[in-house]
Every structure is written in structure tokens, then in C-alpha cells.
Coordinates of C-alpha atoms in Angstrom, one line a residue:
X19 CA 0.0 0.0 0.0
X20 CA 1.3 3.6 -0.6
X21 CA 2.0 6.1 2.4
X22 CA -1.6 8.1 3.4
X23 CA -2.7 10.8 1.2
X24 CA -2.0 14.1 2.2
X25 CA -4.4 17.0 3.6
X26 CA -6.2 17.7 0.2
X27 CA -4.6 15.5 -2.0
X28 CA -7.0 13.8 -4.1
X29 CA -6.4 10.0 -5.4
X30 CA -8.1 8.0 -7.7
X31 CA -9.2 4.6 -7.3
X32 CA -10.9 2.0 -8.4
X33 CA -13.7 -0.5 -6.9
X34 CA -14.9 -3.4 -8.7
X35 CA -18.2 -5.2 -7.1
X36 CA -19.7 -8.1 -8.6
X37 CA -22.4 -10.6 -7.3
X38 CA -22.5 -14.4 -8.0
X39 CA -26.1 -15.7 -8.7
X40 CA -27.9 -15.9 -5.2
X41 CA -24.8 -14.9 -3.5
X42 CA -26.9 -12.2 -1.8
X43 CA -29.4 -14.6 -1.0
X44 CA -26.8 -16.9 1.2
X45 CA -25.0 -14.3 2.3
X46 CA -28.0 -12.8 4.4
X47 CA -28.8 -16.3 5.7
X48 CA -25.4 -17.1 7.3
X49 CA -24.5 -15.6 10.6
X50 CA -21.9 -12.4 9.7
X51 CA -18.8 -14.2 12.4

């Protein structure tokens, strides 16, 4: 990872989310731990 961003520096970045078929679905079943 790169040092922490200074006051006012701006960074750009990238966030990928993707869902398997019914992943949702099990996921909300299953105890979080």
C-alpha cells in the first residue's frame, strides 16, 4: 500500500463489485462471524 494521502490530495481509485447468482441470497442467511 502507498503512504496516506495528504491534507487535500486527491487520489483515484478503483472498486470493482460483482455478485455471483444468489450470492446475496446466502449471504443474508449465514451468521456475519
Amino acid at each position: 500500500m502507498s503512504a496516506p494521502a495528504e491534507a487535500g490530495e486527491r487520489k483515484q481509485v478503483t472498486v470493482l463489485f460483482t455478485d455471483v447468482v444468489e450470492s446475496m441470497k446466502l449471504a443474508s442467511a449465514l451468521d456475519p462471524e
